Structure formats: structure tokens, C-alpha cells
């Protein structure tokens, strides 16, 4: 662990913890001392390059000045908004309003649409329990590393908190789940699940093989091919308060605007990366590919100074202003990196350094169609070739960039994020062999109990990402599980594309070295 990071993060933490307001999670467990070295590594690990500047005004709380029982009876619910309804009295504990938000989902549109293909991985993620189902005993096996238990009973959400997560990961994850229930009120089944907010997967496949040895089901933000952890959308879709990353819906608007500013062919014809190299050796290794007087690997690499950005109020960089290069590098940190979707939304061709981990959507993307694969064990030569190829074949490179961005902007808009969560939680709940119950240590959670006591960035992001009325249509329809042949072909097709690029690359360097 480098000193620099530690200093910066302390600085960073002081800043954010000063702003902290009492909330559901600020009780005994919220000691700032939880800031361990691991914590530090994890934080920087997940983010490489982006910051925002726009700070919209603090949105005031409005309470609808209407007779709600009339509304429920008379009008189609799509036109009515149900904003945060905070108790304004001093010293009165915020409770969850009753008879306010609709409790059933009555969509006005009756169109059936198929979910994006990456949804099919939900079946794969749940397949370890397909035969056995999930018993309470299996679930409790995941308790060891969980940060919280989430319980849904009769459309209400309860949480039992076990340990403090890194920053506000748990808060915004729970917020996201509450919003899902606002999108599809009354549609979520009863369930109990355990969630681990740390980076790396912890349920190794090799430990859970053979009959009567089903793994504990544990939700987290990323997994890998050697683990059974169940992947779930990360907190940043609802905002990353500590570094001022707005909710995804807002960021997407900024990036779409930003994309219009510079046409692909007018963008800087090099591979761009900006991030914290100190979280993983592969990132330090990447920096060796930076342009020098002697070598030009066609890259422009920069170190992200979060301390400086934080002190300057994140004024410098709007995510939408960072779509200025034809090529943008994605590289993992301590685990998967939250920066992935921001990088890929830019209309630039993503240069995707071979990853170890996967989040919930990347499995739907295909090399050469949505991004360009980069070797992890020979980054500089691989990058140089990729950029030169792109500059020789601008139409093709532009098309790959656009296909990747289209995927991120359309197949991963917030509606689909909620649909993904919906199908995942539904599929999971169907496997439960026991009746979910509200543990004695749990508290009821609703948007009001989470947001009303907050102030500042967290409150602003919650207001911005809040779902104010139920969806006017049903969730998309998820395709059935892959049959083994289709799955095999899909993986082989991806491997083929990667091999194809590697062959071109080897040929290029062979010729080049011959010529010299
Ligand atoms: C709301 O409307 C219902 C039905 O019209 C009526 O019975 C009730 O008294 C009204 N409530 C308030 C607070 O105005
Ligand atoms: C609220 O609580 C504080 C501290 O207990 C007290 O000083 C204050 O007078 C209370 N305000 C009201 C309106 O009861
Ligand atoms: C949509 O699908 C459902 C169930 O698959 C079916 O009952 C319904 O008729 C379909 N609606 C339309 C408009 O196709
Ligand atoms: C990479 O090279 C560019 C151009 O010389 C320079 O501005 C930048 O600071 C370098 N990055 C690092 C991490 O040294
Ligand atoms: C790009 O084009 C130049 C000139 O035709 C050629 O020498 C070079 O090998 C090409 N590079 C790649 C990667 O296609
Ligand atoms: C929120 O912050 C503002 C300005 O810092 C302050 O005036 C206000 O009282 C705070 N509200 C709450 C609920 O803490
Ligand atoms: C992958 O490449 C091999 C050999 O080039 C070929 O035989 C196979 O059909 C390809 N598979 C797919 C799914 O494209």
C-alpha cells in the first residue's frame, strides 16, 4: 500500500466524514476508524478516471397537495408522482408513510419486449441451486462476510446490518433496491438475501463440488470464473457520493451531450487512460507504455489525483468532457472497476485489457463487436497495434466504438438495470425453500427513512435517482437459459475474436521486427 494513497484517502475521508449526517447507518458501527488499509485499497481499486462537476441545486422536498385516496381511485397512476415525503417536525423520527405510494403495479402499456441478451446470465449465476434450491442453512453460510441482510416481506423492505461497508456502497445499494420496489410495487416476491459490498468474490467453486455441497448464495458487485458469487448492479448506478459521481441516468445524459461535441474522426488519435495506478500491479505495468521521447506506444496515460480533485471541488472534469480520444483503455484495479461503463459510453473504441473479473453486463459484450481486446501480458505492443489498426481502419474502429456505446446507453439504461434486478431477485426467490421472516434485529427501510435525515451530496443523489411513480409497463421478458451448445458456441466465438486479434498482432510485430 503506497503512502500517497493513504494520505490522499485520509484527506478524502476527513472531508466526507465531516459532511456526514446522522442516518440509519450512522449508529455505533459507523466509526470512521473502520478505515483500514484494505478499505483504502478497495476504494481506489474500483474507480479509475472520472469525476463530475455539475452540482445541481439542492432539490427541495415537496409533498403533493392532493387528496391521495382520490388519486388512487380515479386516475391512471402513470401521471402521478410520489416524491419524498419527509416529516418536517423537529425531533420526530422519520417513519415510512402508509397509504401513500401505490402498492400494486398496473401498467398502462401492454407491449412485450425481450430483455437484452446479458440477462440470460442470471440463469447461469443461479444454476448452482437449480437442483437443490436454497435452504436457510445454505443462506446462513454466506453470513460470514455479508455487510447486510435484505428481507422483503409483503412488499416491504427490511434490513439487518452486520458491518460497515466501504463508503456509502451499502447505502446506495439499498437505495437502489428500494427504488426497484417503486418501479414494480407489489411485484417483488418475499425473499431474504445476504449482500457483501467488498470487491473480490469469496465463494470459490472448488470448495463446493459434488452432491450435498451446495455453495452459500451471496450477492456482490463482481465475480470471476472460479467463484459462485452472484453479481448485482453496483451502487454507482444511484450515485457515488464520495467522489461526486452522479446517478447513472444523469451521467448518461452528460456523456450523450459530450459525445456530440467532438466527432470521432476529430478526436485525439491515441489511447487514453487516467486513473490510480497504485491499486494493482497490472495498472503500474500499464504506465510503462506511456509515450516517452524514445518510444511511442500510441498511448497518453495520466495519473488521477483524487486529493487534488477533491480539494478543488471536482470542478475540472465533467464525465461528458472526457470523450475526447478515439481510443480509451479499460483496465481492472483491485477487482472490476466502476469506470468501465463510463469509459465504454464515450463512442470511442474501448481497448479492453483482458480482465479477471466480471460484473453483470460485460458478459453480453463481444470482442471486435463492442470493444478491442488487449493482451494483459504484453500491453504496450498490443496497444500500439490496436491504435495503428484503428487509425488505418477508421470506419471499423468508429463502428466498434459506437456499438459498444450503444450497448451501454441503450441496453443498460436505468429501466433495464431495474429489470435485471427484478429478474435476478425473482429467480433467486423462486429457489428459496424456506419462508422469509423479518429478523428481530432488522429495521424497515423506505425511501423516506433513508433520505429524509440526509443532507448534501447523498441527499441530492437520492432525490435525483428516486423513482417517483411505478413503471407504465411490465418488465422485459427474459430469454430461457442457454442450452449447453449455444453457451459453448458463444464463448468460443468470443475466444475466436480475441485469438484473431492476437494473430494480426503477432503478424504485425513479426513483419515490423523483420523490417528493422
Ligand atoms: C379525500 O377524499 C375522500 C373521497 O372523496 C374523502 O372521503 C376524504 O374525506 C378526503 N380526505 C381529505 C383529507 O380531504
Ligand atoms: C429537540 O431535541 C433537542 C435535544 O434533545 C432539544 O434541545 C429541543 O428543544 C427539541 N426540540 C423540540 C421542538 O422539541
Ligand atoms: C405478453 O405476454 C403475456 C405472457 O407471455 C401474454 O399473456 C400477453 O398476451 C402478451 N401480450 C401481448 C400484447 O402480446
Ligand atoms: C505520460 O506522458 C504524457 C506526455 O508526455 C505526460 O503528460 C504524462 O504526465 C505522462 N504520464 C505519466 C503517468 O507519467
Ligand atoms: C497501417 O498502414 C500503414 C501504411 O499502409 C502500414 O505500413 C501499417 O502496417 C498498417 N498498420 C496496421 C496495424 O494496420
Ligand atoms: C442541511 O444543510 C444546510 C446548509 O448546510 C442547513 O442549513 C440545513 O439545516 C441542513 N439540514 C439538515 C436536515 O441537516
Ligand atoms: C472458431 O474458430 C475455429 C477455428 O478457426 C472454427 O472452426 C470455429 O467454427 C469457430 N467457432 C465459432 C463459434 O466461431
Coordinates of N, CA and C and ligand atoms in Angstrom, one line a residue, residues 488-497 499, ligand 7:
X488 N -21.6 -22.8 -25.2 CA -20.3 -23.2 -25.7 C -19.9 -22.4 -26.9
X489 N -20.8 -22.3 -27.9 CA -20.5 -21.5 -29.1 C -20.2 -20.0 -28.9
X490 N -21.0 -19.5 -27.9 CA -20.9 -18.1 -27.6 C -19.5 -17.8 -27.0
X491 N -19.1 -18.7 -26.1 CA -17.8 -18.5 -25.5 C -16.7 -18.7 -26.5
X492 N -16.9 -19.7 -27.4 CA -15.9 -19.9 -28.5 C -15.8 -18.8 -29.5
X493 N -16.9 -18.2 -29.8 CA -16.9 -17.1 -30.7 C -16.1 -15.9 -30.1
X494 N -16.3 -15.7 -28.8 CA -15.6 -14.6 -28.2 C -14.1 -14.9 -28.2
X495 N -13.7 -16.2 -27.8 CA -12.3 -16.6 -27.8 C -11.7 -16.5 -29.2
X496 N -12.5 -16.8 -30.2 CA -12.1 -16.7 -31.6 C -11.7 -15.3 -32.0
X497 N -12.6 -14.4 -31.6 CA -12.3 -13.0 -32.0 C -11.0 -12.5 -31.3
X499 N -8.5 -14.4 -30.3 CA -7.4 -15.0 -31.0 C -7.1 -14.4 -32.3
Ligands
LIG7 C1 -13.8 -20.6 -34.0 O1 -12.6 -20.8 -34.8 C2 -12.5 -22.2 -35.2 C3 -11.1 -22.3 -36.0 O2 -10.8 -21.1 -36.6 C4 -13.6 -22.6 -36.1 O3 -13.5 -23.9 -36.5 C5 -14.9 -22.4 -35.3 O4 -16.1 -22.7 -36.1 C6 -15.0 -21.0 -34.7 N1 -16.2 -21.0 -33.8 C7 -17.1 -20.0 -33.8 C8 -18.2 -20.2 -32.8 O5 -17.0 -19.0 -34.5

